[in-house]
Coordinates of C-alpha atoms in Angstrom, one line a residue:
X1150 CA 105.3 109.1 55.5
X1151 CA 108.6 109.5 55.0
X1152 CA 111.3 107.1 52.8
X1153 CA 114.7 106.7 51.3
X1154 CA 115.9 106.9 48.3
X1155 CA 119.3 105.8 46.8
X1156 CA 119.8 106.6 42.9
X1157 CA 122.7 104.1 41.2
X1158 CA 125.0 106.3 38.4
X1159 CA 122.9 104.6 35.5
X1160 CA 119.6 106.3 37.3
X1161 CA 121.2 109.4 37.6
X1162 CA 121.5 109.4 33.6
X1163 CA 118.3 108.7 33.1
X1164 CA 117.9 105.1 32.4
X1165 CA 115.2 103.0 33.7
X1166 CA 116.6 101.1 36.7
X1167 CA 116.2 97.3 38.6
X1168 CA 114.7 98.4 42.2
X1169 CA 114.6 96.9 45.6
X1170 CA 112.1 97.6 48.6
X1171 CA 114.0 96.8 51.8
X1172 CA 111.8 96.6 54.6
X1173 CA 113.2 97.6 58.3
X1174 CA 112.8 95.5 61.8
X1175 CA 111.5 96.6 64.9
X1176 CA 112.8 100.0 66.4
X1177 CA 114.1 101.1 62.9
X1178 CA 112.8 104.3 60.3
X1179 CA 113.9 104.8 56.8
X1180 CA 117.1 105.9 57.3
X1181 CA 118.4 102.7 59.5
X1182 CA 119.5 100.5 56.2
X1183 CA 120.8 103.2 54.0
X1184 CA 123.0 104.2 57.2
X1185 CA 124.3 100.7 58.5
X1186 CA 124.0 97.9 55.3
X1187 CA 126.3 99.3 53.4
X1188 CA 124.9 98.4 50.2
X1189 CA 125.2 101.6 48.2
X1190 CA 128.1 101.0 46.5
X1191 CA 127.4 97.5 45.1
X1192 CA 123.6 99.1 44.5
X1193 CA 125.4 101.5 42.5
X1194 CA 127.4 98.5 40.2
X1195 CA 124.7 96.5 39.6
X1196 CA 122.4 99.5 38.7
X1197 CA 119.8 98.5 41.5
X1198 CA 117.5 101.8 43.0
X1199 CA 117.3 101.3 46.8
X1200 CA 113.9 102.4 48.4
X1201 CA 113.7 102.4 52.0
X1202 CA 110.0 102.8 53.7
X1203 CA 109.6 104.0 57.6
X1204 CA 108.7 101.2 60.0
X1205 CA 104.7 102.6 61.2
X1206 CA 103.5 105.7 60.8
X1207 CA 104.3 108.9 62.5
X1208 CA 102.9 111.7 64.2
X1209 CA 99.7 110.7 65.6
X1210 CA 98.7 109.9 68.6
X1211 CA 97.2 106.7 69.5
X1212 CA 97.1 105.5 73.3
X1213 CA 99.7 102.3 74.0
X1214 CA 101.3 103.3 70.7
X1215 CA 104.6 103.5 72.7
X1216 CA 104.2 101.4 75.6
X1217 CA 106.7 98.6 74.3
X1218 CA 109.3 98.7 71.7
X1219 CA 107.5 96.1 69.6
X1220 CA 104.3 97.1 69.1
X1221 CA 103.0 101.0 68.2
X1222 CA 105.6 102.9 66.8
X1223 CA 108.6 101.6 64.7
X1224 CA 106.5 98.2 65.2
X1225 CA 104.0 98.6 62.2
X1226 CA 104.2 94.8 61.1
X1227 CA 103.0 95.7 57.4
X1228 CA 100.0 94.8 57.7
X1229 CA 96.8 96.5 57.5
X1230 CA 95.3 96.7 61.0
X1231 CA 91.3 96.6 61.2
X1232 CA 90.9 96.8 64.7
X1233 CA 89.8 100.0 66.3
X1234 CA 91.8 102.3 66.9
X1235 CA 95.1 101.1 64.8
X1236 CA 93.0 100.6 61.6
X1237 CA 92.6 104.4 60.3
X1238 CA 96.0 104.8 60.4
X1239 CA 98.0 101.4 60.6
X1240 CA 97.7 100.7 57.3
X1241 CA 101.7 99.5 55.9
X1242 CA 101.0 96.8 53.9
X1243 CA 98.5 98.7 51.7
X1244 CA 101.4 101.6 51.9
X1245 CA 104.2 99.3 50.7
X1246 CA 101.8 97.5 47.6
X1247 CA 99.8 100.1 46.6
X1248 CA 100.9 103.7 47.8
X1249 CA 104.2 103.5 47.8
X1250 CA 104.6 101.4 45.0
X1251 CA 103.4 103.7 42.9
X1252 CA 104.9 106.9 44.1
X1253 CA 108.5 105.4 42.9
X1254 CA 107.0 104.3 39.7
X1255 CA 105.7 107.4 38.7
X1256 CA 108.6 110.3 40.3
X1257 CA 111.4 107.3 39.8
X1258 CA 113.7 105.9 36.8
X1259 CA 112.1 102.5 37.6
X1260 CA 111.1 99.5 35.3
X1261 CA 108.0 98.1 37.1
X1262 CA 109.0 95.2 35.4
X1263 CA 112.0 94.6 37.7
X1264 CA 111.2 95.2 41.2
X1265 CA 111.8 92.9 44.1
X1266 CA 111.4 93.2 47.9
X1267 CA 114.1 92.1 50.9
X1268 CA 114.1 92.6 54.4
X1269 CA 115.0 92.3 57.8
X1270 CA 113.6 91.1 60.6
X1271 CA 110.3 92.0 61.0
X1272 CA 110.5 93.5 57.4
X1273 CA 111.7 90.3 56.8
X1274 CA 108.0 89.0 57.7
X1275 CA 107.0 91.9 55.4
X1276 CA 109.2 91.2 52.5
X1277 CA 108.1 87.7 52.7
X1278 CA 104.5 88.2 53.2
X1279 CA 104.5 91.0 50.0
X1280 CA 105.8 88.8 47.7
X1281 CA 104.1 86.1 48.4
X1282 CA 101.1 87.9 47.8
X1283 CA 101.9 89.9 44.9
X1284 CA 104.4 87.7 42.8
X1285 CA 103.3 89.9 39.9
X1286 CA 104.2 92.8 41.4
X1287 CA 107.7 91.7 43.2
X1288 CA 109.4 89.4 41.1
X1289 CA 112.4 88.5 43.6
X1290 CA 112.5 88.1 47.3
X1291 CA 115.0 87.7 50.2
X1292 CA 115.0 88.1 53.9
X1293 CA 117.4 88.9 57.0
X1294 CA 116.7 86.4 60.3
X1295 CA 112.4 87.0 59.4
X1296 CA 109.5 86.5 61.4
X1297 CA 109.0 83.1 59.8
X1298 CA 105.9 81.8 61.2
X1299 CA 104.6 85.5 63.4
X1300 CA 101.2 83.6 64.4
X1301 CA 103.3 81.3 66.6
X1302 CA 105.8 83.5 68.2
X1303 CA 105.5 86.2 70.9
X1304 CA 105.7 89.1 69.1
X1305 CA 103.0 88.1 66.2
X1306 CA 100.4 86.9 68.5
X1307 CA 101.2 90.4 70.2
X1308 CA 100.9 92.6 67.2
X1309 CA 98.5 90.5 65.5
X1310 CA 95.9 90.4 68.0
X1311 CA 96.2 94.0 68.5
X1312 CA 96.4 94.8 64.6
X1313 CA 93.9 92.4 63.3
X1314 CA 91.7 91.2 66.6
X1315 CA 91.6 87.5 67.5
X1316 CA 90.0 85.7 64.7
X1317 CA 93.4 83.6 63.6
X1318 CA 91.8 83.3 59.8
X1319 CA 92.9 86.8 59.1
X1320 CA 96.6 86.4 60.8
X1321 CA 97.3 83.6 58.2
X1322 CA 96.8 86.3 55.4
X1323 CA 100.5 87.6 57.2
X1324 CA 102.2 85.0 57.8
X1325 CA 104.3 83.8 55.6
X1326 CA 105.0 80.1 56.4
X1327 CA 101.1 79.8 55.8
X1328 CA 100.8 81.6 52.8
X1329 CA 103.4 79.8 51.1
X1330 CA 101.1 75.9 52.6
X1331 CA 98.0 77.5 51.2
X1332 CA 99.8 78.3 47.6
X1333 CA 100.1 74.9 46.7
X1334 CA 103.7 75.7 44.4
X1335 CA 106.6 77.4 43.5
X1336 CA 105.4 81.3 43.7
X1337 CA 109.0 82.2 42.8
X1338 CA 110.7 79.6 40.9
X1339 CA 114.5 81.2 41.1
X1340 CA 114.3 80.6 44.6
X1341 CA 114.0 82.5 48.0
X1342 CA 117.1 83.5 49.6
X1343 CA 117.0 83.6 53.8
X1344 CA 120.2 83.8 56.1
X1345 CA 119.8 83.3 59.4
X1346 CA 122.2 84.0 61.9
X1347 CA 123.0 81.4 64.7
X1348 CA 123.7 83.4 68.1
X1349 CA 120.6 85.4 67.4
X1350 CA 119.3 85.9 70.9
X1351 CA 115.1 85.6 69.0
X1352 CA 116.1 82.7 67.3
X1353 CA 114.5 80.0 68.6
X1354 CA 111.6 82.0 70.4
X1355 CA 110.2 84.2 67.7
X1356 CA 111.6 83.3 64.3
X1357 CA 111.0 80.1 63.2
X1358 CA 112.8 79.6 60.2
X1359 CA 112.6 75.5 60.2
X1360 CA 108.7 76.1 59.4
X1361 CA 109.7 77.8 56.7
X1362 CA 112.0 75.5 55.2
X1363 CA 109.5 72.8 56.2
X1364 CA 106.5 74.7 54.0
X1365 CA 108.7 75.6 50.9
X1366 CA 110.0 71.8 50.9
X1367 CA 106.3 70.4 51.2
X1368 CA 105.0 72.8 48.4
X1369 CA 108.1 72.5 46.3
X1370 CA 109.2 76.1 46.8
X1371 CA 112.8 76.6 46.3
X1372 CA 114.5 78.0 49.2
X1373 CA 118.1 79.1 50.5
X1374 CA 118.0 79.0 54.1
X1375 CA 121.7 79.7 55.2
X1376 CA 122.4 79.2 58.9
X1377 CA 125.2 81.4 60.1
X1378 CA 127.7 80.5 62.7
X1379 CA 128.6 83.6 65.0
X1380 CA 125.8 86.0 63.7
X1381 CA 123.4 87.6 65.0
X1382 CA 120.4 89.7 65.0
X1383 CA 122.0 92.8 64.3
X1384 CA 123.2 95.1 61.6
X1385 CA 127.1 93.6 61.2
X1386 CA 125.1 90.3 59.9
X1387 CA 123.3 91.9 57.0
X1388 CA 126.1 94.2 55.9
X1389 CA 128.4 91.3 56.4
X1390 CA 125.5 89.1 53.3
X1391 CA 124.6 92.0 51.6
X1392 CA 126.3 91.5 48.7
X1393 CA 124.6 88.2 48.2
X1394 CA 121.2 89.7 49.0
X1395 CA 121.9 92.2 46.5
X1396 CA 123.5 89.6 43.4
X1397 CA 120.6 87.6 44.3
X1398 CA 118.0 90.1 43.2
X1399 CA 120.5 91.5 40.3
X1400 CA 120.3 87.9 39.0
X1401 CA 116.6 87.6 39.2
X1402 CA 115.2 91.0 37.7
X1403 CA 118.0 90.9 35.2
X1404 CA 119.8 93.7 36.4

């Protein structure tokens, strides 16, 4: 599996360093937000360490793996798939928390103690869905137009059901509307940042992000759900809130 890496000056001497995990949409690899965000050199002030995961992995061979743009290839979901013949290898979420994780930790000028996760997309489902479940871990979290609510939207029931076969119990341990009904409180008191951009095209069909705002406002999870005028699903949106994105996690881990 491949990832990027950016190294802010205050790495680059040495000293232990604030990091992000963006996660990547559909179509995308590692390289897609270091190339069109923009955020390196406000990374670079705020001494934040940018890691950028691939999107599925690569270099097998599975049949239907690259039938459709949004499932297969570039479509990983970050989950971990346990239907045959996705689950050997289709494995991101346990990549992200665990494999990954730990690589940057241990080859990386980190503090474990300041790491939080953002996304966009459907790594904005990922983002979500990680931090949600391992609040320990990710101490900050912010998303990019997510998947809101995957297990009622055309592309989650897709993936989902392919990923994680049709019992529904297991899709609400990735989705991250349910996660945050089933945890009862605020998982990350300084709040969760989402912008959303209005002209997205998937907007009403497959992101949902009023069932969001509904679940954080019944569980008493703060939430910044910013609604965009003129946006929308692509990559002039996020480098055009980056810099909020990016304050936003600087603010939470201390950086």
């Amino acid at each position: 599996m491949r990832f990027s890496v950016y190294l802010p000056p205050k790495a680059m001497r040495g000293e232990k360093c604030a990091t992000l995990f963006y996660l990547a949409g559909l179509t995308c690899t590692e390289e897609t937000f270091a190339a069109k965000a923009g955020a390196q050199r406000l990374a670079a002030e705020l001494g934040l360490v940018l890691v950028g995961p691939d999107t599925s992995p690569r270099g097998i061979e599975i049949p239907g793996d690259r039938d459709s743009w949004d499932f297969g290839v570039a479509a990983g979901f970050y989950v971990d798939a346990t239907d045959v013949p996705w689950a050997t290898n289709y494995r991101m979420y346990s990549y992200i928390v665990r494999e990954l994780f730990d690589e940057v930790i241990q080859n990386l000028p980190v503090d474990r103690q300041r790491v939080g996760i953002f996304g966009h997309s459907m790594g904005g489902h990922g983002a979500l869905v990680i931090a949600l479940r391992n609040p320990d871990q990710f101490r900050s979290v912010s998303a990019f137009a997510p998947i809101s609510n995957p297990m009622v939207c055309p592309w989650g029931i897709r993936a989902f059901t392919r990923y994680l076969g049709a019992d529904q119990g297991a899709w609400q341990d990735y989705d991250a509307t349910e996660l945050i009904k089933r945890g009862g409180g605020a998982v990350f008191p300084g709040g969760i940042l989402v912008d959303q951009g209005l002209n997205d095209k998937f907007l009403d069909e497959q992101l949902y992000p009023e069932a969001l705002r509904t679940a954080c406002e019944v569980v008493g999870q703060p939430l910044r759900l910013r609604m965009h005028p003129g946006y929308d699903h692509g990559y002039y949106f996020i480098a055009s809130h980056i810099e909020d994105h990016l304050r936003h996690h600087a603010l939470e881990l201390g950086s």
